[in-house]
Amino acid sequence: MAEAVLVSACLLGLCTRYDGSHARRREVFDALGARTAVAVCPEQLGGMATPRPRVEIRGGDGADVLDGRAAAVDEEGRDVTALMLRGAFQTLGLARISSAREALLKERSPSCGVVAVARGAGERSGRGVAAALLERNGIRLKGFS
Ligand code: SF4
């Protein structure tokens, strides 16, 4: 059986982004090669609707959210930390079920960002919540802008 790789669902062309759009990238399919994509959207897996208010991490990055030092807040001011954490753990569960050792993730997302997460109109360095949890569990990460 082909090796499984977790892939941010929006990068595969699924309309899972907060605004109902996708972020399909040809480079992702090139990187995937003959391996099997396991599409994951941590925010949907956490129970968030699509479309949904945009989320940003306040007080740190995804690793800080995992450690209880930062919160995820949506643009309407709701604390969605619990949903983001649930989605991250659901994503990790899918990695384990599929034996995936690598994840191809959407850059700048508060869930999936690998080297940067969106912050207001800009961004800050750091990982998204799901990306940080996957990394802590030995999954290799590769980000796509
Ligand atoms: Fe894409 Fe990840 Fe955002 Fe879902 S949470 S829309 S997979 S970047």
PDB file of C-alpha atoms and ligand atoms in Angstrom:
ATOM      1  CA  MET A   1       0.000   0.000   0.000  1.00  0.00           C
ATOM      2  CA  ALA A   2       1.265   3.496  -0.834  1.00  0.00           C
ATOM      3  CA  GLU A   3       2.609   5.587   2.012  1.00  0.00           C
ATOM      4  CA  ALA A   4       0.015   7.966   3.477  1.00  0.00           C
ATOM      5  CA  VAL A   5       0.706  11.691   3.830  1.00  0.00           C
ATOM      6  CA  LEU A   6      -1.491  14.191   5.650  1.00  0.00           C
ATOM      7  CA  VAL A   7      -2.374  17.163   3.452  1.00  0.00           C
ATOM      8  CA  SER A   8      -4.256  20.335   4.337  1.00  0.00           C
ATOM      9  CA  ALA A   9      -7.587  19.825   2.589  1.00  0.00           C
ATOM     10  CA  CYS A  10      -7.614  23.325   1.129  1.00  0.00           C
ATOM     11  CA  LEU A  11      -4.295  22.676  -0.630  1.00  0.00           C
ATOM     12  CA  LEU A  12      -5.939  19.772  -2.456  1.00  0.00           C
ATOM     13  CA  GLY A  13      -8.679  22.052  -3.756  1.00  0.00           C
ATOM     14  CA  LEU A  14     -11.368  21.422  -1.161  1.00  0.00           C
ATOM     15  CA  CYS A  15     -13.297  24.548  -0.157  1.00  0.00           C
ATOM     16  CA  THR A  16     -12.505  24.363   3.544  1.00  0.00           C
ATOM     17  CA  ARG A  17     -10.980  27.795   4.174  1.00  0.00           C
ATOM     18  CA  TYR A  18     -12.601  30.238   6.573  1.00  0.00           C
ATOM     19  CA  ASP A  19     -14.113  32.166   3.639  1.00  0.00           C
ATOM     20  CA  GLY A  20     -15.286  29.060   1.795  1.00  0.00           C
ATOM     21  CA  SER A  21     -12.468  29.129  -0.736  1.00  0.00           C
ATOM     22  CA  HIS A  22      -9.671  26.658  -1.457  1.00  0.00           C
ATOM     23  CA  ALA A  23      -5.928  27.099  -1.870  1.00  0.00           C
ATOM     24  CA  ARG A  24      -5.112  24.397  -4.424  1.00  0.00           C
ATOM     25  CA  ARG A  25      -1.397  24.255  -5.193  1.00  0.00           C
ATOM     26  CA  ARG A  26       0.110  22.237  -7.987  1.00  0.00           C
ATOM     27  CA  GLU A  27       3.371  21.993  -6.001  1.00  0.00           C
ATOM     28  CA  VAL A  28       1.533  19.970  -3.377  1.00  0.00           C
ATOM     29  CA  PHE A  29       0.579  17.315  -5.902  1.00  0.00           C
ATOM     30  CA  ASP A  30       4.173  17.277  -7.130  1.00  0.00           C
ATOM     31  CA  ALA A  31       5.441  16.797  -3.573  1.00  0.00           C
ATOM     32  CA  LEU A  32       2.871  14.087  -2.918  1.00  0.00           C
ATOM     33  CA  GLY A  33       3.923  12.029  -5.914  1.00  0.00           C
ATOM     34  CA  ALA A  34       2.528   8.479  -5.850  1.00  0.00           C
ATOM     35  CA  ARG A  35       1.791   8.598  -2.136  1.00  0.00           C
ATOM     36  CA  THR A  36      -1.763   8.614  -0.776  1.00  0.00           C
ATOM     37  CA  ALA A  37      -3.145  11.962   0.425  1.00  0.00           C
ATOM     38  CA  VAL A  38      -5.125  11.970   3.654  1.00  0.00           C
ATOM     39  CA  ALA A  39      -7.043  15.251   3.469  1.00  0.00           C
ATOM     40  CA  VAL A  40      -7.369  16.985   6.829  1.00  0.00           C
ATOM     41  CA  CYS A  41      -8.862  20.305   7.843  1.00  0.00           C
ATOM     42  CA  PRO A  42      -8.130  20.730  11.540  1.00  0.00           C
ATOM     43  CA  GLU A  43     -10.629  23.561  11.922  1.00  0.00           C
ATOM     44  CA  GLN A  44     -13.465  21.518  10.421  1.00  0.00           C
ATOM     45  CA  LEU A  45     -12.358  18.484  12.420  1.00  0.00           C
ATOM     46  CA  GLY A  46     -12.582  20.637  15.531  1.00  0.00           C
ATOM     47  CA  GLY A  47     -16.224  21.365  14.767  1.00  0.00           C
ATOM     48  CA  MET A  48     -15.953  24.772  13.150  1.00  0.00           C
ATOM     49  CA  ALA A  49     -18.310  25.695  10.318  1.00  0.00           C
ATOM     50  CA  THR A  50     -17.375  26.746   6.794  1.00  0.00           C
ATOM     51  CA  PRO A  51     -17.458  29.621   6.135  1.00  0.00           C
ATOM     52  CA  ARG A  52     -16.416  30.799   9.589  1.00  0.00           C
ATOM     53  CA  PRO A  53     -14.945  33.917  11.178  1.00  0.00           C
ATOM     54  CA  ARG A  54     -11.197  34.189  10.716  1.00  0.00           C
ATOM     55  CA  VAL A  55      -9.121  32.999  13.679  1.00  0.00           C
ATOM     56  CA  GLU A  56      -5.861  34.345  15.040  1.00  0.00           C
ATOM     57  CA  ILE A  57      -3.635  33.238  17.879  1.00  0.00           C
ATOM     58  CA  ARG A  58      -3.110  35.806  20.607  1.00  0.00           C
ATOM     59  CA  GLY A  59      -0.162  35.651  22.971  1.00  0.00           C
ATOM     60  CA  GLY A  60       2.067  33.303  21.009  1.00  0.00           C
ATOM     61  CA  ASP A  61       1.863  30.589  18.368  1.00  0.00           C
ATOM     62  CA  GLY A  62       0.313  27.142  18.161  1.00  0.00           C
ATOM     63  CA  ALA A  63       2.918  25.619  20.457  1.00  0.00           C
ATOM     64  CA  ASP A  64       1.969  28.203  23.085  1.00  0.00           C
ATOM     65  CA  VAL A  65      -1.703  27.296  22.633  1.00  0.00           C
ATOM     66  CA  LEU A  66      -0.822  23.636  23.280  1.00  0.00           C
ATOM     67  CA  ASP A  67       0.997  24.696  26.444  1.00  0.00           C
ATOM     68  CA  GLY A  68      -1.865  26.882  27.670  1.00  0.00           C
ATOM     69  CA  ARG A  69       0.064  30.141  27.249  1.00  0.00           C
ATOM     70  CA  ALA A  70      -1.877  31.555  24.282  1.00  0.00           C
ATOM     71  CA  ALA A  71      -5.452  31.591  23.017  1.00  0.00           C
ATOM     72  CA  ALA A  72      -7.175  31.305  19.632  1.00  0.00           C
ATOM     73  CA  VAL A  73      -9.765  34.022  19.128  1.00  0.00           C
ATOM     74  CA  ASP A  74     -11.997  34.585  16.115  1.00  0.00           C
ATOM     75  CA  GLU A  75     -12.628  37.945  14.512  1.00  0.00           C
ATOM     76  CA  GLU A  76     -15.926  38.215  16.383  1.00  0.00           C
ATOM     77  CA  GLY A  77     -14.055  37.982  19.679  1.00  0.00           C
ATOM     78  CA  ARG A  78     -15.000  34.400  20.577  1.00  0.00           C
ATOM     79  CA  ASP A  79     -12.418  32.197  22.245  1.00  0.00           C
ATOM     80  CA  VAL A  80     -12.152  29.152  19.987  1.00  0.00           C
ATOM     81  CA  THR A  81      -9.115  27.623  21.676  1.00  0.00           C
ATOM     82  CA  ALA A  82     -10.979  24.448  22.641  1.00  0.00           C
ATOM     83  CA  LEU A  83     -12.167  23.907  19.048  1.00  0.00           C
ATOM     84  CA  MET A  84      -8.680  24.465  17.674  1.00  0.00           C
ATOM     85  CA  LEU A  85      -7.209  22.012  20.167  1.00  0.00           C
ATOM     86  CA  ARG A  86      -9.870  19.429  19.382  1.00  0.00           C
ATOM     87  CA  GLY A  87      -9.148  19.770  15.677  1.00  0.00           C
ATOM     88  CA  ALA A  88      -5.427  19.381  16.266  1.00  0.00           C
ATOM     89  CA  PHE A  89      -5.899  16.163  18.237  1.00  0.00           C
ATOM     90  CA  GLN A  90      -8.357  14.814  15.660  1.00  0.00           C
ATOM     91  CA  THR A  91      -5.734  15.494  13.006  1.00  0.00           C
ATOM     92  CA  LEU A  92      -3.110  13.663  15.031  1.00  0.00           C
ATOM     93  CA  GLY A  93      -5.547  10.777  15.352  1.00  0.00           C
ATOM     94  CA  LEU A  94      -5.854  10.570  11.578  1.00  0.00           C
ATOM     95  CA  ALA A  95      -2.067  10.588  11.268  1.00  0.00           C
ATOM     96  CA  ARG A  96      -1.877   7.631  13.607  1.00  0.00           C
ATOM     97  CA  ILE A  97      -4.699   5.705  11.922  1.00  0.00           C
ATOM     98  CA  SER A  98      -3.088   6.160   8.506  1.00  0.00           C
ATOM     99  CA  SER A  99       0.517   5.747   9.783  1.00  0.00           C
ATOM    100  CA  ALA A 100       1.425   9.038   8.088  1.00  0.00           C
ATOM    101  CA  ARG A 101       4.909  10.316   8.920  1.00  0.00           C
ATOM    102  CA  GLU A 102       4.729  13.556   6.942  1.00  0.00           C
ATOM    103  CA  ALA A 103       2.264  16.425   6.593  1.00  0.00           C
ATOM    104  CA  LEU A 104       2.016  18.959   3.740  1.00  0.00           C
ATOM    105  CA  LEU A 105       0.359  21.971   5.298  1.00  0.00           C
ATOM    106  CA  LYS A 106      -1.008  25.401   4.350  1.00  0.00           C
ATOM    107  CA  GLU A 107       1.324  28.155   5.475  1.00  0.00           C
ATOM    108  CA  ARG A 108       0.101  31.112   7.604  1.00  0.00           C
ATOM    109  CA  SER A 109      -2.958  29.289   8.940  1.00  0.00           C
ATOM    110  CA  PRO A 110      -3.472  29.425  12.730  1.00  0.00           C
ATOM    111  CA  SER A 111      -3.989  25.653  12.535  1.00  0.00           C
ATOM    112  CA  CYS A 112      -1.743  24.486   9.704  1.00  0.00           C
ATOM    113  CA  GLY A 113       1.007  27.139   9.463  1.00  0.00           C
ATOM    114  CA  VAL A 114       4.509  25.640   9.525  1.00  0.00           C
ATOM    115  CA  VAL A 115       6.822  28.661   9.743  1.00  0.00           C
ATOM    116  CA  ALA A 116       4.292  31.484  10.064  1.00  0.00           C
ATOM    117  CA  VAL A 117       0.770  32.147  11.272  1.00  0.00           C
ATOM    118  CA  ALA A 118      -1.483  35.024  10.236  1.00  0.00           C
ATOM    119  CA  ARG A 119      -1.690  37.871  12.696  1.00  0.00           C
ATOM    120  CA  GLY A 120      -4.093  40.688  11.803  1.00  0.00           C
ATOM    121  CA  ALA A 121      -3.128  41.994   8.366  1.00  0.00           C
ATOM    122  CA  GLY A 122       0.366  40.522   8.743  1.00  0.00           C
ATOM    123  CA  GLU A 123       1.914  37.399  10.171  1.00  0.00           C
ATOM    124  CA  ARG A 124       4.243  36.214  12.918  1.00  0.00           C
ATOM    125  CA  SER A 125       6.716  33.374  12.936  1.00  0.00           C
ATOM    126  CA  GLY A 126       5.660  30.127  14.542  1.00  0.00           C
ATOM    127  CA  ARG A 127       3.521  27.081  13.970  1.00  0.00           C
ATOM    128  CA  GLY A 128      -0.232  26.652  13.864  1.00  0.00           C
ATOM    129  CA  VAL A 129      -1.888  24.587  16.572  1.00  0.00           C
ATOM    130  CA  ALA A 130      -2.261  21.357  14.580  1.00  0.00           C
ATOM    131  CA  ALA A 131       1.177  21.748  13.012  1.00  0.00           C
ATOM    132  CA  ALA A 132       2.783  22.132  16.433  1.00  0.00           C
ATOM    133  CA  LEU A 133       1.025  19.047  17.755  1.00  0.00           C
ATOM    134  CA  LEU A 134       1.998  16.950  14.733  1.00  0.00           C
ATOM    135  CA  GLU A 135       5.626  18.034  15.062  1.00  0.00           C
ATOM    136  CA  ARG A 136       5.676  17.104  18.746  1.00  0.00           C
ATOM    137  CA  ASN A 137       4.573  13.657  17.724  1.00  0.00           C
ATOM    138  CA  GLY A 138       7.320  13.116  15.186  1.00  0.00           C
ATOM    139  CA  ILE A 139       5.501  14.058  11.990  1.00  0.00           C
ATOM    140  CA  ARG A 140       7.672  15.863   9.407  1.00  0.00           C
ATOM    141  CA  LEU A 141       6.144  19.149   8.279  1.00  0.00           C
ATOM    142  CA  LYS A 142       6.356  20.926   4.947  1.00  0.00           C
ATOM    143  CA  GLY A 143       4.562  24.229   4.417  1.00  0.00           C
ATOM    144  CA  PHE A 144       3.062  25.649   1.212  1.00  0.00           C
ATOM    145  CA  SER A 145       2.159  29.321   0.851  1.00  0.00           C
TER     146      SER A 145
HETATM  147 FE1  SF4 B   1      -6.801  24.693   5.129  1.00  0.00          FE
HETATM  148 FE2  SF4 B   1      -5.809  24.057   7.509  1.00  0.00          FE
HETATM  149 FE3  SF4 B   1      -7.322  26.219   7.250  1.00  0.00          FE
HETATM  150 FE4  SF4 B   1      -8.434  23.824   7.078  1.00  0.00          FE
HETATM  151  S1  SF4 B   1      -7.458  24.686   8.884  1.00  0.00           S
HETATM  152  S2  SF4 B   1      -8.789  25.532   5.691  1.00  0.00           S
HETATM  153  S3  SF4 B   1      -6.834  22.675   6.041  1.00  0.00           S
HETATM  154  S4  SF4 B   1      -5.326  25.894   6.308  1.00  0.00           S
END
